[in-house]
Amino acid sequence: MEKNDKDPNLHHDDDHNNDKSKEEEKGDTVSDDVDVDKKENVDVSNAETDHVDPGDNAEKVNSPLGQEEAPPEIPQTIESLSEELDQLLTSLSLHKEEHKDNNTEEEKGEDGNYFQIPQFVGKFLDLFEDKLSKHDTVDPKTTWYQDPEEVSSLLEAVDRVSKLMELLLNTKSCLDHHESLINHAGSIQQRAMAFLEDEFRVLLEESVIKEPAVVTEDQQDHHNDSQDQDNVNNVPEGDDEKIEYPGYSEEMVVLLRKIVEKMKGAGYGCECKEAYLVGRRNILMRTLKQDCEFEKVSIDEVQKMSWGELEREIPIWNKTVKDSSSLFFPGELKLAEKIFPGDEGSLFNIVTHGLAIQFLGFAEAVAMTKRSTEKLFKILDIYETLRDGFPAIEELFTEELRSELRSEVTSARSRLGETAINIFSDLENSIKSDSSKTPVPGGAVHPLTRYTMNYLKYSCEYKDTLEQVFKSHSKMEEEESTERAFANQLMRIMDLLDGNMEAKSKLYKDIPLSCIFMMNNGRYIVQKIKGSAEIYEVMGDTWCRKRSSELRTYHKNYQRETWGKLLGFLGHEGLMHNNKIVKPNLKERFKSFNATFDEIHKTQTTWVVNDEQLQSELRVSITAVMIPAYRAFMARFGQYLDPGRQTEKYVKYQPEDIEDLIDQLFEGNTSSSSTATAKRRT
């Protein structure tokens, strides 16, 4: 009776030999009832049968065949067998703990006891395999996760199989006596892991609620105020619902994490991580393409692009980096934290690091393309994105990679900064080298002036950035590298432009036209500066007042050179002798005035003054000088001409006609009328 006090799961050698004798007597009668070898999960050691658990109708097995009718079998399920398996796992674990300090014959003991595995374990494994088969054959496969009870049942079964395998493989007596069971359980475990890996990959790829969208800063602030920061997903209320990246429901995140836990517990963590990395990289690149139109391009591809192609690519790059900084990369880190707590850093690094390096490669590639002035603003856009957007990306990475990224960003910014400075130098050189000898028709604004001023106006929209670029990346001498490095550069360009326009004004043989040319260009420059707060801040009020003063000087010179000569015909000198009017001289005076005025009108209607204010100022000033003088001349001397033919012959214009004709000047009219015409006022 002593053996009845032993653990029912321990089988003694003497009992084993007795059982063998009994089995030989019973022959096929017993073996038909308990065919142990048909179950891979029950191992045989020095006997043809294993111990039969009391729950497996042991009483019936020991009875002679036909003496007693077996009771009806109760259907067994995974759930019904789970409690028994849990008890067995506990017993096996305790047995292992009791003998963990011995390394040889400890598990057999003095009388050869060893741990016996009940028959129901094989049944549990078979039922679990059936469950896996059922889900494996469903199309689409991922439907089991929609039933919480099925999720719980399947994952708990996976957990039990994993624990069973761990204990079997780490218990010497089990290794010695249950090889067949270990192989069977191991095969099912591998199948379960393959199933979970596939399901994990599919769930990761296909269970996004809907395409994530970039949320505005206001929406993000509202989200941050109203939701726990640990939430990976949030669906804001309202008609325009947007899913915050990466767009999984909280329930799906929990399920994915549970799958990870079960696979890691079974020693399949690496396979799960690999599935995650491949899936998330694909999803991230797909999202960037859909949301930002971004696609990877190599440095060689960038350098082969035309500038037109690059102009389209750079805004896409800027948006992608900014959105990655504020949304996509933080979303990836949050997701990794949720699904792989403790491993999130390494996983996030692998998913995003290559992409971050690619961002920087694009920036450097643009900086290395052939320089041209039109590239400046796009280059500055990239520079600002690296300066303002990349620090947030850097902070997401581990310290080692963070240092690497900072070094790469510094290198890229340095290249971009030097390129921007060189482009400005190229602008200086283009002004110096513009020595064209063909004057602009009509004294209009020179194309070089238009180009330079528009270029500087847009440059000054990046004033703070350019100041930083010149201060940080300029290779000028120490004394020149001041806080106002960009402002000083801008002043040099303006001085060069002034000198160039002064030289070009001398190409006009007509001095009044050269004055018009300088007024046109000077006014254009001043108006551009006054119209831009950024460039006005750089140039300053003193510079603008000085330039306006120069314009008034050109105006006076023009008026003197053109209308001063005409006013000479309206003087009194030479028209009187002995207090009498000398009519021939008076007639000649009218003829000369008419001819000179006609020539001025004919010429200066072809001249161009596009600035309406300047055009009006010129006409008003001419009218203010000419009309009073002509009116006074007519009042005093017109009466001395005989009425009729003589008056019509010599008095060609009334003062009102002169005024109308002055209003036709500077319109760039190229019609070749030989004489001035004006509608006479009645």
XYZ file of C-alpha atoms in Angstrom:
682
model
C 0.000 0.000 0.000
C 3.040 2.269 0.262
C 3.054 2.954 -3.448
C -0.446 4.409 -3.235
C 1.009 7.377 -1.344
C 3.256 8.322 -4.241
C 2.553 10.972 -6.863
C 0.068 9.429 -9.325
C 2.211 10.903 -12.133
C 5.317 8.971 -10.955
C 5.694 5.371 -12.175
C 7.854 2.938 -10.101
C 9.993 0.248 -11.769
C 8.428 -2.600 -9.713
C 4.968 -1.466 -10.619
C 6.140 -1.194 -14.160
C 7.313 -4.853 -14.209
C 4.069 -6.023 -12.604
C 2.089 -4.123 -15.194
C 4.125 -5.798 -17.893
C 3.246 -9.266 -16.562
C -0.400 -8.374 -16.364
C -0.349 -7.033 -19.886
C 1.138 -10.272 -21.174
C -1.672 -12.219 -19.495
C -4.340 -9.977 -20.856
C -2.791 -9.851 -24.300
C -4.791 -8.077 -26.933
C -7.669 -7.531 -24.541
C -5.967 -4.589 -22.841
C -4.046 -3.281 -25.820
C -7.300 -2.963 -27.771
C -8.722 -0.768 -25.019
C -5.691 1.467 -24.446
C -3.632 1.611 -27.635
C -0.955 3.894 -26.307
C 1.393 3.680 -29.275
C -1.257 5.169 -31.566
C -0.818 8.513 -29.785
C 2.443 10.293 -30.569
C 2.099 12.286 -27.396
C 2.440 9.293 -25.016
C 5.944 7.883 -24.801
C 6.815 4.339 -23.768
C 9.798 3.596 -21.497
C 10.773 -0.103 -20.888
C 7.072 -1.046 -21.314
C 4.359 -1.106 -23.930
C 1.939 1.118 -21.959
C 2.236 4.308 -19.997
C 0.497 5.190 -16.789
C -3.126 6.045 -17.476
C -4.518 9.037 -15.690
C -7.482 8.255 -13.430
C -9.487 10.671 -15.533
C -8.957 8.514 -18.609
C -11.207 5.617 -17.486
C -8.345 3.669 -15.905
C -10.844 1.489 -14.066
C -12.258 0.247 -17.342
C -8.774 -0.539 -18.680
C -8.008 -2.878 -15.744
C -11.272 -4.788 -16.127
C -11.524 -7.899 -18.262
C -12.996 -7.226 -21.665
C -16.754 -7.587 -21.658
C -17.179 -7.832 -17.899
C -18.423 -4.238 -17.547
C -19.950 -1.853 -20.100
C -18.006 1.415 -20.509
C -19.862 4.596 -19.564
C -20.683 7.026 -22.430
C -17.744 9.268 -23.351
C -18.039 13.011 -22.597
C -16.930 15.133 -25.637
C -13.570 16.740 -24.909
C -12.689 20.291 -25.961
C -9.678 22.534 -25.628
C -11.471 24.384 -22.883
C -12.376 21.220 -20.953
C -8.814 19.928 -21.154
C -7.141 23.259 -20.404
C -7.627 23.040 -16.642
C -6.162 19.543 -16.526
C -3.240 20.639 -18.664
C -2.621 23.619 -16.394
C -2.502 21.265 -13.390
C -0.108 18.994 -15.248
C 2.135 21.907 -16.188
C 2.205 22.955 -12.540
C 3.138 19.431 -11.462
C 5.816 19.178 -14.120
C 7.208 22.543 -13.117
C 7.346 21.502 -9.432
C 8.957 18.200 -10.361
C 11.598 20.057 -12.353
C 12.244 22.438 -9.473
C 12.645 19.555 -6.999
C 15.395 17.987 -9.085
C 17.013 21.039 -10.666
C 20.191 20.747 -8.574
C 20.993 17.179 -9.742
C 22.449 16.442 -13.137
C 22.590 12.665 -13.562
C 20.202 10.078 -12.153
C 18.333 12.483 -9.958
C 15.042 12.302 -11.807
C 14.803 8.562 -11.530
C 15.659 8.551 -7.854
C 16.665 5.468 -5.918
C 13.688 3.462 -7.146
C 13.706 4.777 -10.765
C 10.690 7.095 -10.623
C 10.156 9.376 -13.643
C 7.468 11.856 -14.702
C 4.654 10.329 -16.723
C 2.582 12.282 -19.315
C -1.196 11.549 -19.311
C -3.030 10.619 -22.450
C -5.230 13.753 -22.527
C -2.194 15.857 -23.473
C -2.198 14.260 -26.904
C -5.912 14.946 -27.193
C -5.364 18.605 -26.323
C -2.667 18.905 -28.979
C -4.911 17.280 -31.571
C -7.782 19.619 -30.784
C -5.486 22.621 -30.988
C -4.170 21.421 -34.329
C -7.757 21.100 -35.551
C -8.424 24.684 -34.468
C -5.384 25.910 -36.381
C -6.454 23.942 -39.450
C -9.898 25.502 -39.318
C -8.497 29.026 -39.320
C -5.800 28.221 -41.853
C -8.405 27.159 -44.398
C -10.642 30.222 -43.956
C -10.423 32.824 -46.708
C -9.755 35.509 -45.763
C -7.854 33.954 -42.886
C -8.016 36.856 -40.447
C -11.542 36.415 -39.129
C -10.786 34.717 -35.797
C -9.716 38.011 -34.195
C -13.244 39.389 -34.568
C -14.468 36.987 -31.864
C -12.953 37.887 -28.464
C -13.668 34.413 -27.060
C -11.926 32.758 -29.979
C -8.961 35.114 -29.610
C -8.696 34.211 -25.924
C -9.050 30.488 -26.573
C -6.482 30.379 -29.372
C -3.843 32.543 -27.687
C -4.211 30.728 -24.340
C -3.809 27.420 -26.166
C -0.655 28.758 -27.827
C 0.610 29.789 -24.412
C -0.042 26.330 -22.942
C 1.740 24.581 -25.797
C 4.714 26.914 -25.394
C 4.898 26.235 -21.646
C 4.542 22.495 -22.264
C 7.422 22.550 -24.762
C 9.606 24.578 -22.442
C 9.072 22.171 -19.535
C 9.457 19.054 -21.668
C 12.695 20.291 -23.200
C 14.100 21.343 -19.840
C 13.187 18.205 -17.873
C 15.704 15.397 -18.319
C 13.304 12.517 -17.721
C 10.938 13.949 -20.350
C 13.762 14.182 -22.848
C 14.679 10.590 -22.103
C 11.191 9.092 -22.177
C 8.873 11.352 -24.231
C 10.692 12.030 -27.472
C 7.643 11.230 -29.576
C 5.447 13.604 -27.589
C 8.064 16.350 -27.773
C 8.279 15.977 -31.531
C 4.509 16.080 -31.858
C 4.116 19.134 -29.630
C 7.061 20.860 -31.310
C 5.535 20.340 -34.745
C 2.237 21.831 -33.605
C 4.012 24.710 -31.929
C 5.873 25.502 -35.153
C 2.604 25.423 -37.056
C 1.033 27.753 -34.487
C 3.953 30.164 -34.740
C 3.764 30.160 -38.542
C 0.030 30.838 -38.287
C 0.521 33.721 -35.824
C 3.346 35.184 -37.876
C 1.174 35.203 -40.990
C -1.767 36.606 -39.069
C 0.422 39.257 -37.456
C 1.703 40.362 -40.845
C -1.769 40.493 -42.401
C -3.309 42.288 -39.417
C -0.487 44.812 -39.486
C -0.975 45.501 -43.191
C -4.753 45.363 -43.484
C -6.299 46.410 -40.187
C -5.712 50.156 -40.441
C -9.092 51.812 -39.793
C -8.682 54.038 -42.834
C -5.877 55.947 -44.480
C -4.252 58.098 -41.795
C -4.269 61.820 -42.465
C -2.043 64.651 -41.356
C -3.810 66.613 -38.649
C -3.477 70.367 -38.381
C -1.708 71.991 -35.449
C -5.054 73.075 -34.005
C -6.393 69.546 -34.266
C -3.218 68.170 -32.723
C -3.406 70.639 -29.824
C -7.032 69.653 -29.229
C -6.055 66.002 -29.373
C -3.196 66.487 -26.931
C -5.435 68.340 -24.491
C -8.239 65.831 -24.576
C -6.526 62.453 -24.958
C -3.942 60.462 -23.069
C -0.584 60.817 -24.768
C -0.101 57.047 -24.743
C -3.012 56.469 -27.112
C -1.762 55.400 -30.494
C -5.006 56.117 -32.274
C -7.679 58.728 -31.903
C -10.766 59.457 -33.952
C -11.713 63.121 -33.424
C -15.377 63.947 -33.328
C -16.920 65.882 -36.180
C -17.906 65.488 -39.798
C -14.322 65.608 -41.072
C -13.015 62.736 -38.996
C -9.322 62.120 -39.378
C -7.385 59.137 -38.115
C -4.128 60.008 -36.453
C -1.230 58.030 -37.864
C -0.664 55.094 -37.860
C -4.412 54.467 -37.729
C -4.960 51.248 -35.747
C -7.788 50.830 -33.299
C -6.765 50.379 -29.679
C -8.284 46.882 -29.734
C -6.116 45.934 -32.712
C -2.988 47.265 -31.005
C -3.763 45.146 -27.951
C -4.228 42.046 -30.136
C -0.965 42.665 -32.000
C 0.841 43.060 -28.690
C -0.648 39.785 -27.408
C 0.538 37.973 -30.532
C 4.001 39.377 -29.959
C 3.963 38.209 -26.348
C 2.927 34.671 -27.329
C 5.536 34.431 -30.079
C 8.293 35.804 -27.848
C 7.237 33.376 -25.115
C 7.679 30.515 -27.570
C 11.111 31.749 -28.657
C 9.874 33.187 -31.961
C 10.436 36.849 -31.129
C 12.892 37.378 -33.998
C 10.409 36.117 -36.596
C 7.722 38.399 -35.178
C 10.037 41.408 -35.220
C 11.045 40.719 -38.804
C 7.376 40.579 -39.849
C 6.788 43.867 -38.031
C 9.787 45.586 -39.626
C 8.881 44.526 -43.159
C 5.227 45.421 -42.665
C 5.794 48.823 -41.085
C 8.417 49.840 -43.630
C 6.004 49.014 -46.436
C 3.142 50.852 -44.743
C 5.261 53.919 -43.991
C 6.510 54.208 -47.569
C 2.986 53.679 -48.910
C 1.647 56.386 -46.598
C 4.351 58.853 -47.613
C 3.534 58.222 -51.260
C -0.208 58.645 -50.744
C -0.088 61.636 -48.390
C 3.007 63.449 -49.669
C 3.587 61.978 -53.160
C 7.036 61.015 -51.914
C 9.168 58.352 -53.556
C 12.762 57.489 -52.836
C 15.324 58.787 -55.310
C 19.050 58.164 -55.224
C 21.742 60.836 -55.193
C 22.643 59.928 -58.781
C 19.015 60.297 -59.849
C 18.784 63.713 -58.186
C 21.896 64.963 -59.939
C 20.582 63.786 -63.308
C 17.258 65.620 -62.897
C 16.548 68.807 -64.783
C 15.903 71.876 -62.680
C 12.237 71.717 -63.655
C 12.007 68.199 -62.217
C 13.827 69.221 -59.045
C 11.511 72.209 -58.573
C 8.647 69.728 -58.357
C 10.526 67.285 -56.121
C 11.798 69.750 -53.516
C 8.357 70.866 -52.198
C 7.404 67.180 -51.939
C 10.591 66.524 -49.975
C 9.930 69.482 -47.669
C 6.389 68.334 -46.903
C 7.519 64.760 -46.353
C 10.246 65.714 -43.884
C 7.977 68.121 -41.987
C 5.155 65.587 -41.764
C 7.592 62.845 -40.778
C 8.916 65.090 -38.027
C 5.517 66.002 -36.601
C 3.441 62.905 -37.350
C 4.808 59.854 -39.115
C 8.005 59.201 -37.172
C 6.448 59.934 -33.740
C 3.569 57.651 -34.748
C 5.975 54.849 -35.591
C 7.701 55.181 -32.221
C 4.364 55.196 -30.357
C 3.229 52.097 -32.195
C 6.475 50.268 -31.463
C 6.158 51.234 -27.791
C 2.661 49.785 -27.698
C 3.367 46.526 -29.519
C 6.973 45.843 -28.468
C 7.397 47.538 -25.087
C 11.066 47.519 -24.173
C 12.213 46.898 -27.753
C 10.616 49.966 -29.329
C 13.866 51.886 -29.779
C 15.613 49.293 -31.898
C 12.519 48.592 -33.988
C 11.813 52.285 -34.584
C 15.444 52.790 -35.578
C 15.296 50.032 -38.162
C 11.959 51.171 -39.637
C 12.865 54.849 -39.978
C 16.637 55.345 -39.867
C 17.252 54.461 -43.506
C 14.525 56.866 -44.559
C 15.986 59.671 -42.441
C 19.386 59.108 -44.063
C 17.699 59.168 -47.477
C 16.121 62.537 -46.632
C 19.571 63.926 -45.886
C 21.056 62.360 -49.013
C 18.505 64.195 -51.128
C 19.415 67.502 -49.484
C 23.127 67.005 -50.107
C 22.488 65.916 -53.680
C 20.567 69.133 -54.419
C 23.404 71.168 -52.905
C 25.848 69.431 -55.239
C 23.924 70.163 -58.449
C 25.208 72.813 -60.831
C 24.785 76.279 -59.323
C 22.364 78.795 -60.775
C 20.665 81.831 -59.273
C 17.135 80.472 -59.671
C 17.944 77.574 -57.301
C 18.574 79.803 -54.281
C 15.050 79.840 -52.857
C 14.498 76.083 -53.114
C 17.877 75.500 -51.513
C 16.913 77.819 -48.665
C 13.624 75.912 -48.281
C 15.607 72.710 -47.787
C 17.983 74.466 -45.382
C 15.073 75.714 -43.253
C 13.456 72.280 -43.210
C 16.667 70.713 -41.936
C 17.071 73.478 -39.368
C 13.479 73.514 -38.105
C 12.165 70.021 -38.761
C 15.031 67.616 -38.274
C 15.836 68.222 -34.590
C 12.476 66.667 -33.646
C 13.346 63.625 -35.770
C 16.791 63.329 -34.193
C 15.332 63.234 -30.688
C 13.299 60.116 -31.494
C 16.384 57.979 -32.099
C 18.732 56.326 -29.667
C 21.779 58.341 -28.609
C 24.204 56.678 -31.007
C 22.010 57.194 -34.060
C 21.040 60.663 -32.840
C 24.684 61.710 -32.922
C 25.094 60.226 -36.374
C 22.053 62.060 -37.697
C 23.191 65.364 -36.194
C 26.519 64.962 -37.929
C 24.776 64.230 -41.245
C 22.433 67.191 -40.815
C 25.362 69.497 -40.040
C 27.123 68.310 -43.181
C 24.030 68.796 -45.345
C 23.309 72.261 -43.935
C 26.915 73.272 -44.464
C 26.781 72.235 -48.116
C 23.474 74.016 -48.643
C 24.708 77.157 -46.874
C 27.880 77.331 -48.922
C 25.854 76.810 -52.096
C 23.507 79.676 -51.156
C 26.451 82.003 -50.511
C 28.072 81.028 -53.802
C 24.822 81.733 -55.629
C 24.836 85.237 -54.183
C 28.397 85.633 -55.359
C 27.256 84.497 -58.790
C 24.612 87.258 -58.740
C 27.344 89.810 -58.023
C 29.425 88.424 -60.857
C 26.484 88.467 -63.271
C 25.948 92.177 -62.570
C 29.644 92.926 -63.013
C 29.847 90.984 -66.258
C 26.685 92.434 -67.819
C 28.363 94.810 -70.251
C 25.814 94.809 -73.052
C 26.107 97.837 -75.341
C 22.534 97.856 -76.602
C 20.428 100.478 -74.830
C 16.917 99.551 -73.768
C 14.398 101.193 -76.186
C 12.608 104.224 -74.781
C 14.740 104.383 -71.635
C 12.609 101.682 -69.982
C 13.564 99.688 -66.903
C 16.505 97.480 -67.782
C 15.895 93.683 -67.555
C 18.910 93.394 -65.259
C 17.274 95.831 -62.834
C 14.000 93.926 -62.876
C 15.701 90.588 -62.386
C 18.022 91.765 -59.643
C 15.376 93.594 -57.634
C 12.838 90.796 -57.849
C 15.576 88.378 -56.873
C 16.568 90.478 -53.894
C 12.944 90.988 -52.882
C 12.365 87.247 -52.714
C 15.748 86.751 -51.072
C 14.758 89.109 -48.284
C 11.756 86.944 -47.516
C 14.468 84.571 -46.266
C 16.330 87.406 -44.555
C 16.762 85.736 -41.161
C 17.836 82.482 -42.762
C 20.279 84.228 -45.074
C 21.758 86.145 -42.157
C 22.272 82.804 -40.423
C 23.722 81.248 -43.580
C 26.225 84.055 -44.121
C 27.179 84.110 -40.465
C 27.567 80.316 -40.144
C 28.902 79.242 -43.517
C 30.638 82.247 -45.076
C 34.366 81.977 -45.732
C 34.850 85.742 -45.721
C 37.626 87.376 -43.745
C 36.974 87.686 -40.025
C 36.428 91.434 -40.111
C 33.767 91.078 -42.782
C 31.867 88.305 -41.039
C 29.522 90.466 -38.974
C 26.001 90.045 -37.679
C 24.827 91.918 -40.791
C 26.746 89.780 -43.246
C 23.751 89.335 -45.546
C 22.784 93.014 -45.294
C 26.323 94.007 -46.258
C 26.183 91.619 -49.194
C 22.888 93.133 -50.266
C 24.304 96.657 -50.133
C 27.220 95.591 -52.309
C 24.829 94.179 -54.880
C 22.836 97.434 -54.896
C 26.015 99.465 -55.396
C 27.026 97.207 -58.261
C 23.607 97.598 -59.856
C 23.786 101.382 -59.521
C 27.156 101.454 -61.216
C 25.967 99.188 -63.994
C 22.881 101.342 -64.702
C 24.986 104.525 -64.648
C 27.240 103.024 -67.301
C 24.282 101.919 -69.398
C 22.704 105.389 -69.243
C 25.697 106.715 -71.164
C 24.752 104.507 -74.107
C 21.976 107.023 -74.902
C 23.146 109.918 -77.076
C 20.135 111.937 -75.967
C 20.863 113.290 -72.482
C 17.161 113.711 -71.543
C 16.584 110.063 -72.481
C 19.480 108.943 -70.295
C 17.807 110.884 -67.461
C 14.513 109.110 -68.152
C 16.389 105.790 -68.103
C 17.933 106.550 -64.711
C 14.589 107.745 -63.354
C 12.841 104.615 -64.577
C 15.389 102.275 -63.044
C 15.796 104.306 -59.864
C 12.057 104.547 -59.289
C 11.654 100.818 -59.933
C 14.325 100.046 -57.329
C 12.832 102.387 -54.727
C 9.314 101.077 -55.254
C 10.470 97.482 -54.901
C 12.248 98.309 -51.674
C 9.345 100.248 -50.228
C 6.949 97.495 -51.267
C 8.802 94.861 -49.265
C 9.071 95.242 -45.516
C 11.899 92.703 -45.432
C 14.142 94.399 -47.979
C 13.227 97.869 -46.648
C 14.375 96.752 -43.216
C 17.718 95.704 -44.670
C 18.292 98.774 -46.871
C 16.983 101.282 -44.374
C 15.187 104.613 -44.613
C 18.379 106.613 -45.092
C 19.272 104.721 -48.247
C 15.781 105.212 -49.675
C 15.826 108.971 -48.985
C 19.189 109.286 -50.691
C 17.930 107.408 -53.739
C 14.786 109.571 -53.915
C 16.989 112.676 -53.835
C 19.008 111.323 -56.754
C 15.790 110.768 -58.686
C 14.803 114.426 -58.205
C 18.175 115.454 -59.599
C 17.621 113.354 -62.723
C 14.180 114.866 -63.022
C 15.566 118.422 -62.939
C 18.262 117.544 -65.451
C 15.685 116.090 -67.820
C 13.454 119.139 -67.546
C 16.313 121.547 -68.107
C 17.712 119.640 -71.099
C 14.325 119.240 -72.838
C 11.935 121.990 -71.871
C 14.458 124.674 -71.020
C 15.319 125.002 -74.676
C 11.659 125.292 -75.629
C 11.056 127.898 -72.955
C 13.799 129.976 -74.615
C 11.500 130.546 -77.573
C 8.940 132.127 -75.288
C 11.233 134.871 -74.028
C 10.987 138.534 -75.021
C 14.527 139.012 -76.218
C 14.834 140.004 -79.907
C 11.142 140.606 -80.480
C 11.074 144.377 -79.921
C 13.056 147.225 -81.388
C 12.509 150.807 -80.282
C 9.512 149.626 -78.332
C 7.965 148.134 -81.450
C 7.287 144.465 -82.258
C 9.521 143.078 -84.982
C 6.963 140.922 -86.772
C 9.420 138.840 -88.821
C 11.197 137.892 -85.623
C 7.859 137.103 -83.916
C 6.763 134.917 -86.816
C 10.107 133.079 -86.746
C 9.778 132.612 -83.019
C 6.364 130.924 -83.389
C 7.684 128.729 -86.203
C 10.685 127.634 -84.148
C 8.558 126.911 -81.101
C 6.124 124.838 -83.145
C 8.859 122.864 -84.858
C 10.744 122.191 -81.624
C 7.617 121.203 -79.756
C 6.613 118.867 -82.605
C 10.011 117.185 -82.468
C 9.885 116.792 -78.710
C 6.391 115.362 -78.895
C 7.299 113.007 -81.714
C 10.360 111.725 -79.873
C 9.160 111.565 -76.332
C 5.865 109.844 -77.024
C 8.074 106.848 -77.906
C 9.854 107.018 -74.569
C 8.622 104.704 -71.831
C 7.686 105.502 -68.262
C 5.737 102.520 -66.938
C 5.455 103.726 -63.380
C 2.175 105.638 -63.415
C 3.155 107.871 -60.544
C 6.448 108.864 -62.171
C 4.703 109.388 -65.500
C 2.150 111.648 -63.849
C 4.821 113.571 -61.957
C 6.738 114.232 -65.176
C 3.681 115.424 -67.089
C 2.496 117.616 -64.240
C 5.910 119.230 -63.862
C 6.174 119.858 -67.636
C 2.692 121.326 -67.743
C 3.427 123.530 -64.736
C 6.421 125.017 -66.547
C 5.189 125.205 -70.127
C 1.518 126.161 -69.989
C 1.828 129.365 -67.910
C 4.788 130.512 -70.038
C 3.057 129.750 -73.326
C -0.181 131.309 -72.165
C 1.630 134.517 -71.161
C 3.542 134.589 -74.463
C 0.324 134.232 -76.450
C -1.434 136.884 -74.395
C 1.316 139.400 -75.024
C 2.374 138.686 -78.592
C -0.465 136.830 -80.260
C -2.355 140.072 -80.905
C 0.391 141.339 -83.192
C -0.311 138.700 -85.778
C -2.985 139.584 -88.308
C -6.210 137.690 -87.694
C -7.080 134.986 -90.204
C -4.472 133.312 -92.349
C -1.513 134.741 -90.535
C -2.697 133.668 -87.128
C -3.525 130.146 -88.316
C -0.165 129.867 -90.019
C 1.977 130.832 -87.046
C -0.176 130.077 -83.989
C -0.422 126.309 -84.365
C -1.374 125.462 -80.759
C -3.520 126.975 -78.108
C -2.372 126.455 -74.484
C -5.005 123.737 -74.036
C -3.591 121.892 -77.064
C -0.124 121.967 -75.592
C -1.502 120.525 -72.360
C -3.248 117.683 -74.201
C -0.117 116.841 -76.140
C 2.023 116.776 -73.002
C -0.377 114.120 -71.658
C 0.630 111.893 -74.584
C 4.287 111.755 -73.620
C 6.061 108.628 -72.264
C 3.552 106.090 -73.503
C 5.981 104.175 -75.684
C 3.981 105.033 -78.811
C 6.028 104.015 -81.820
C 3.695 105.491 -84.496
C 5.684 107.727 -86.853
C 3.545 110.853 -86.969
C 5.669 113.749 -88.148
C 3.812 116.381 -86.223
C 1.959 116.560 -82.978
C -1.785 116.358 -83.194
C -4.262 117.285 -80.552
C -7.981 117.747 -80.517
C -8.533 121.468 -80.355
C -10.700 122.608 -77.524
C -13.540 124.893 -78.407
